[in-house]
Amino acid sequence: MLFKTVYQKKFVKFLVLLSLSIFFFSNFYIIDYSLPFFANNDEGAFAIGSLSFLTLITGIKFNLLDPIIAPLLNIIIILIITFINDFIIASHSLFEIKDKFYLNPEIITYYGRISSLFITTTAFAILFLIFKKLKINFLIYFPFFISLTFSMFASDLAIRSGKNSYYLLFFLLQFYFFLKYFLKLDKMGIKSYFIFGILASLAWGVNYWSAIVSIYGILILHYYKYKFTNLKF
């Protein structure tokens, strides 16, 4: 019986990992759509905000058109992709990389789309963990999980360079921690307040609506555990 349970858990993880891999690579296959000719205003504005963090290097005027966290995380991931793809794999020098981006500015949008795809895939992995926390039967949530990951909604998030993928990530991440402490209130301590504070701050830096999960979540958790005591927390 124990062997059967372990086998089932591994099979579930395999199916989820397989579906996430298919989601990632199927969207990665079409992620360069319309480039370099089509200019999306939202993607252009997000690229400007992301490049603003490289003002000292590029000389571009600091001009954030979105809250700070999404473009900051986007440019960090873009730099990591650039380091791996252009510096390590292609063995380009820093000057060659600079010229490549200068002559092909659409690369920022392309790498930004890869960043969104990575973030969206991570968000759906967190969604799977939420289903596990809720102890929903696999046969019930997996069809929903599959239909959601292969929906136009998911593709739109994944292959567009923008803040919405980060919105989804932080929303689900906050909800995961809320469930974690709600289902096991004995694990809730002072560390929980710091976790929700950090998550709310990061989420607010994407879209203030996203931070509502932490703001209301910590109030609900505090009331369930302490009622109107320990208000100093």
CSV table of N, CA and C in Angstrom, one decimal, residues 109-182:
chain,number,residue,atom,x,y,z
A,109,THR,N,12.7,42.9,-26.1
A,109,THR,CA,11.4,42.4,-26.0
A,109,THR,C,11.3,40.9,-26.1
A,110,TYR,N,12.2,40.3,-26.9
A,110,TYR,CA,12.3,38.9,-27.0
A,110,TYR,C,12.7,38.2,-25.7
A,111,TYR,N,13.8,38.8,-25.1
A,111,TYR,CA,14.2,38.2,-23.8
A,111,TYR,C,13.2,38.5,-22.7
A,112,GLY,N,12.5,39.6,-22.8
A,112,GLY,CA,11.4,39.9,-21.9
A,112,GLY,C,10.3,38.9,-22.0
A,113,ARG,N,10.0,38.5,-23.2
A,113,ARG,CA,9.0,37.5,-23.3
A,113,ARG,C,9.4,36.1,-22.7
A,114,ILE,N,10.7,35.8,-22.9
A,114,ILE,CA,11.2,34.6,-22.3
A,114,ILE,C,11.1,34.7,-20.7
A,115,SER,N,11.4,35.9,-20.2
A,115,SER,CA,11.2,36.2,-18.8
A,115,SER,C,9.8,35.9,-18.3
A,116,SER,N,8.8,36.5,-19.1
A,116,SER,CA,7.4,36.3,-18.8
A,116,SER,C,7.0,34.8,-18.8
A,117,LEU,N,7.5,34.1,-19.8
A,117,LEU,CA,7.2,32.7,-19.9
A,117,LEU,C,7.8,31.9,-18.7
A,118,PHE,N,9.0,32.2,-18.3
A,118,PHE,CA,9.5,31.6,-17.1
A,118,PHE,C,8.7,31.9,-15.9
A,119,ILE,N,8.3,33.1,-15.7
A,119,ILE,CA,7.6,33.5,-14.5
A,119,ILE,C,6.2,32.9,-14.5
A,120,THR,N,5.5,32.8,-15.7
A,120,THR,CA,4.2,32.2,-15.8
A,120,THR,C,4.3,30.7,-15.5
A,121,THR,N,5.3,30.1,-16.0
A,121,THR,CA,5.4,28.6,-15.7
A,121,THR,C,5.6,28.4,-14.2
A,122,THR,N,6.4,29.3,-13.6
A,122,THR,CA,6.7,29.2,-12.1
A,122,THR,C,5.4,29.4,-11.4
A,123,ALA,N,4.5,30.3,-11.9
A,123,ALA,CA,3.2,30.6,-11.2
A,123,ALA,C,2.3,29.4,-11.3
A,124,PHE,N,2.3,28.7,-12.4
A,124,PHE,CA,1.5,27.5,-12.5
A,124,PHE,C,2.0,26.4,-11.7
A,125,ALA,N,3.3,26.3,-11.4
A,125,ALA,CA,3.9,25.3,-10.5
A,125,ALA,C,3.4,25.6,-9.1
A,126,ILE,N,3.3,26.9,-8.7
A,126,ILE,CA,2.8,27.3,-7.4
A,126,ILE,C,1.3,26.9,-7.3
A,127,LEU,N,0.6,27.1,-8.4
A,127,LEU,CA,-0.8,26.7,-8.5
A,127,LEU,C,-1.0,25.2,-8.1
A,128,PHE,N,-0.1,24.4,-8.7
A,128,PHE,CA,-0.2,22.9,-8.4
A,128,PHE,C,0.1,22.7,-6.9
A,129,LEU,N,1.0,23.4,-6.3
A,129,LEU,CA,1.2,23.3,-4.8
A,129,LEU,C,0.0,23.8,-4.0
A,130,ILE,N,-0.7,24.7,-4.5
A,130,ILE,CA,-2.0,25.2,-3.9
A,130,ILE,C,-3.0,24.1,-3.9
A,131,PHE,N,-3.1,23.4,-5.0
A,131,PHE,CA,-4.1,22.3,-5.1
A,131,PHE,C,-3.7,21.2,-4.1
A,132,LYS,N,-2.4,20.9,-4.0
A,132,LYS,CA,-1.9,19.9,-3.0
A,132,LYS,C,-2.2,20.3,-1.6
A,133,LYS,N,-2.1,21.6,-1.3
A,133,LYS,CA,-2.4,22.1,0.1
A,133,LYS,C,-3.8,21.9,0.4
A,134,LEU,N,-4.7,22.1,-0.6
A,134,LEU,CA,-6.1,22.0,-0.4
A,134,LEU,C,-6.6,20.5,-0.4
A,135,LYS,N,-5.6,19.6,-0.7
A,135,LYS,CA,-5.9,18.2,-0.8
A,135,LYS,C,-7.1,17.8,-1.7
A,136,ILE,N,-7.1,18.5,-2.8
A,136,ILE,CA,-8.2,18.2,-3.8
A,136,ILE,C,-7.7,17.0,-4.6
A,137,ASN,N,-8.7,16.1,-4.9
A,137,ASN,CA,-8.4,14.9,-5.6
A,137,ASN,C,-7.8,15.2,-7.0
A,138,PHE,N,-6.7,14.5,-7.3
A,138,PHE,CA,-6.0,14.7,-8.5
A,138,PHE,C,-6.8,14.7,-9.8
A,139,LEU,N,-7.8,13.7,-9.8
A,139,LEU,CA,-8.7,13.6,-10.9
A,139,LEU,C,-9.6,14.7,-11.1
A,140,ILE,N,-9.8,15.5,-10.1
A,140,ILE,CA,-10.6,16.7,-10.1
A,140,ILE,C,-9.8,17.9,-10.6
A,141,TYR,N,-8.6,18.2,-10.0
A,141,TYR,CA,-7.9,19.4,-10.3
A,141,TYR,C,-7.0,19.3,-11.6
A,142,PHE,N,-6.6,18.1,-11.9
A,142,PHE,CA,-5.7,18.0,-13.0
A,142,PHE,C,-6.3,18.4,-14.4
A,143,PRO,N,-7.5,18.0,-14.7
A,143,PRO,CA,-8.2,18.5,-15.9
A,143,PRO,C,-8.3,20.0,-15.9
A,144,PHE,N,-8.6,20.6,-14.8
A,144,PHE,CA,-8.7,22.0,-14.7
A,144,PHE,C,-7.3,22.7,-14.9
A,145,PHE,N,-6.3,22.0,-14.3
A,145,PHE,CA,-4.9,22.5,-14.4
A,145,PHE,C,-4.5,22.5,-15.9
A,146,ILE,N,-4.8,21.4,-16.6
A,146,ILE,CA,-4.4,21.3,-18.0
A,146,ILE,C,-5.1,22.3,-18.8
A,147,SER,N,-6.4,22.4,-18.6
A,147,SER,CA,-7.2,23.4,-19.5
A,147,SER,C,-6.8,24.8,-19.2
A,148,LEU,N,-6.3,25.1,-18.0
A,148,LEU,CA,-5.9,26.5,-17.7
A,148,LEU,C,-4.5,26.8,-18.3
A,149,THR,N,-3.6,25.8,-18.2
A,149,THR,CA,-2.2,26.0,-18.7
A,149,THR,C,-2.2,26.1,-20.2
A,150,PHE,N,-3.2,25.5,-20.9
A,150,PHE,CA,-3.2,25.5,-22.3
A,150,PHE,C,-4.3,26.4,-22.9
A,151,SER,N,-4.7,27.3,-22.1
A,151,SER,CA,-5.7,28.3,-22.5
A,151,SER,C,-5.1,29.5,-23.1
A,152,MET,N,-5.9,30.3,-23.8
A,152,MET,CA,-5.4,31.5,-24.4
A,152,MET,C,-4.9,32.5,-23.4
A,153,PHE,N,-5.6,32.5,-22.2
A,153,PHE,CA,-5.3,33.3,-21.1
A,153,PHE,C,-3.8,33.1,-20.7
A,154,ALA,N,-3.5,31.8,-20.5
A,154,ALA,CA,-2.1,31.5,-20.1
A,154,ALA,C,-1.1,31.9,-21.2
A,155,SER,N,-1.4,31.6,-22.4
A,155,SER,CA,-0.5,31.9,-23.5
A,155,SER,C,-0.3,33.4,-23.6
A,156,ASP,N,-1.3,34.2,-23.4
A,156,ASP,CA,-1.2,35.7,-23.5
A,156,ASP,C,-0.3,36.2,-22.4
A,157,LEU,N,-0.3,35.6,-21.2
A,157,LEU,CA,0.6,36.0,-20.1
A,157,LEU,C,2.0,35.6,-20.4
A,158,ALA,N,2.1,34.4,-21.0
A,158,ALA,CA,3.4,33.8,-21.2
A,158,ALA,C,4.3,34.4,-22.3
A,159,ILE,N,3.6,34.8,-23.4
A,159,ILE,CA,4.4,35.2,-24.5
A,159,ILE,C,4.3,36.7,-24.8
A,160,ARG,N,3.9,37.5,-23.7
A,160,ARG,CA,3.9,38.9,-23.8
A,160,ARG,C,4.8,39.5,-22.7
A,161,SER,N,5.7,40.3,-23.1
A,161,SER,CA,6.6,40.9,-22.1
A,161,SER,C,5.9,42.0,-21.4
A,162,GLY,N,5.6,41.8,-20.1
A,162,GLY,CA,4.8,42.7,-19.3
A,162,GLY,C,4.7,42.3,-17.9
A,163,LYS,N,3.9,43.1,-17.1
A,163,LYS,CA,3.9,42.9,-15.7
A,163,LYS,C,2.8,41.8,-15.2
A,164,ASN,N,1.9,41.4,-16.1
A,164,ASN,CA,0.8,40.6,-15.7
A,164,ASN,C,1.3,39.2,-15.3
A,165,SER,N,2.4,38.7,-15.8
A,165,SER,CA,2.9,37.4,-15.4
A,165,SER,C,3.4,37.5,-13.9
A,166,TYR,N,4.0,38.6,-13.6
A,166,TYR,CA,4.5,38.9,-12.2
A,166,TYR,C,3.3,39.0,-11.3
A,167,TYR,N,2.2,39.7,-11.8
A,167,TYR,CA,1.0,39.8,-11.0
A,167,TYR,C,0.5,38.5,-10.6
A,168,LEU,N,0.4,37.6,-11.5
A,168,LEU,CA,-0.1,36.2,-11.3
A,168,LEU,C,0.8,35.5,-10.3
A,169,LEU,N,2.1,35.6,-10.5
A,169,LEU,CA,3.1,34.9,-9.6
A,169,LEU,C,2.9,35.3,-8.2
A,170,PHE,N,2.9,36.6,-7.9
A,170,PHE,CA,2.9,37.1,-6.5
A,170,PHE,C,1.5,36.9,-5.9
A,171,PHE,N,0.4,36.9,-6.7
A,171,PHE,CA,-0.9,36.6,-6.2
A,171,PHE,C,-1.0,35.2,-5.7
A,172,LEU,N,-0.5,34.2,-6.5
A,172,LEU,CA,-0.6,32.8,-6.2
A,172,LEU,C,0.4,32.5,-5.0
A,173,LEU,N,1.6,33.2,-5.0
A,173,LEU,CA,2.5,32.9,-4.0
A,173,LEU,C,2.0,33.4,-2.6
A,174,GLN,N,1.3,34.5,-2.6
A,174,GLN,CA,0.7,35.0,-1.3
A,174,GLN,C,-0.4,34.0,-0.9
A,175,PHE,N,-1.2,33.6,-1.9
A,175,PHE,CA,-2.3,32.7,-1.5
A,175,PHE,C,-1.8,31.4,-1.0
A,176,TYR,N,-0.7,30.9,-1.5
A,176,TYR,CA,0.0,29.7,-1.0
A,176,TYR,C,0.4,29.8,0.4
A,177,PHE,N,1.0,30.9,0.8
A,177,PHE,CA,1.4,31.1,2.2
A,177,PHE,C,0.2,31.3,3.1
A,178,PHE,N,-0.8,31.9,2.6
A,178,PHE,CA,-2.0,32.1,3.4
A,178,PHE,C,-2.6,30.7,3.7
A,179,LEU,N,-2.7,29.9,2.7
A,179,LEU,CA,-3.2,28.5,3.0
A,179,LEU,C,-2.3,27.7,3.9
A,180,LYS,N,-1.0,27.9,3.7
A,180,LYS,CA,-0.1,27.2,4.6
A,180,LYS,C,-0.3,27.5,6.0
A,181,TYR,N,-0.5,28.7,6.4
A,181,TYR,CA,-0.7,29.1,7.8
A,181,TYR,C,-2.1,28.9,8.2
A,182,PHE,N,-3.1,29.1,7.3
A,182,PHE,CA,-4.5,28.9,7.7
A,182,PHE,C,-4.8,27.5,8.0
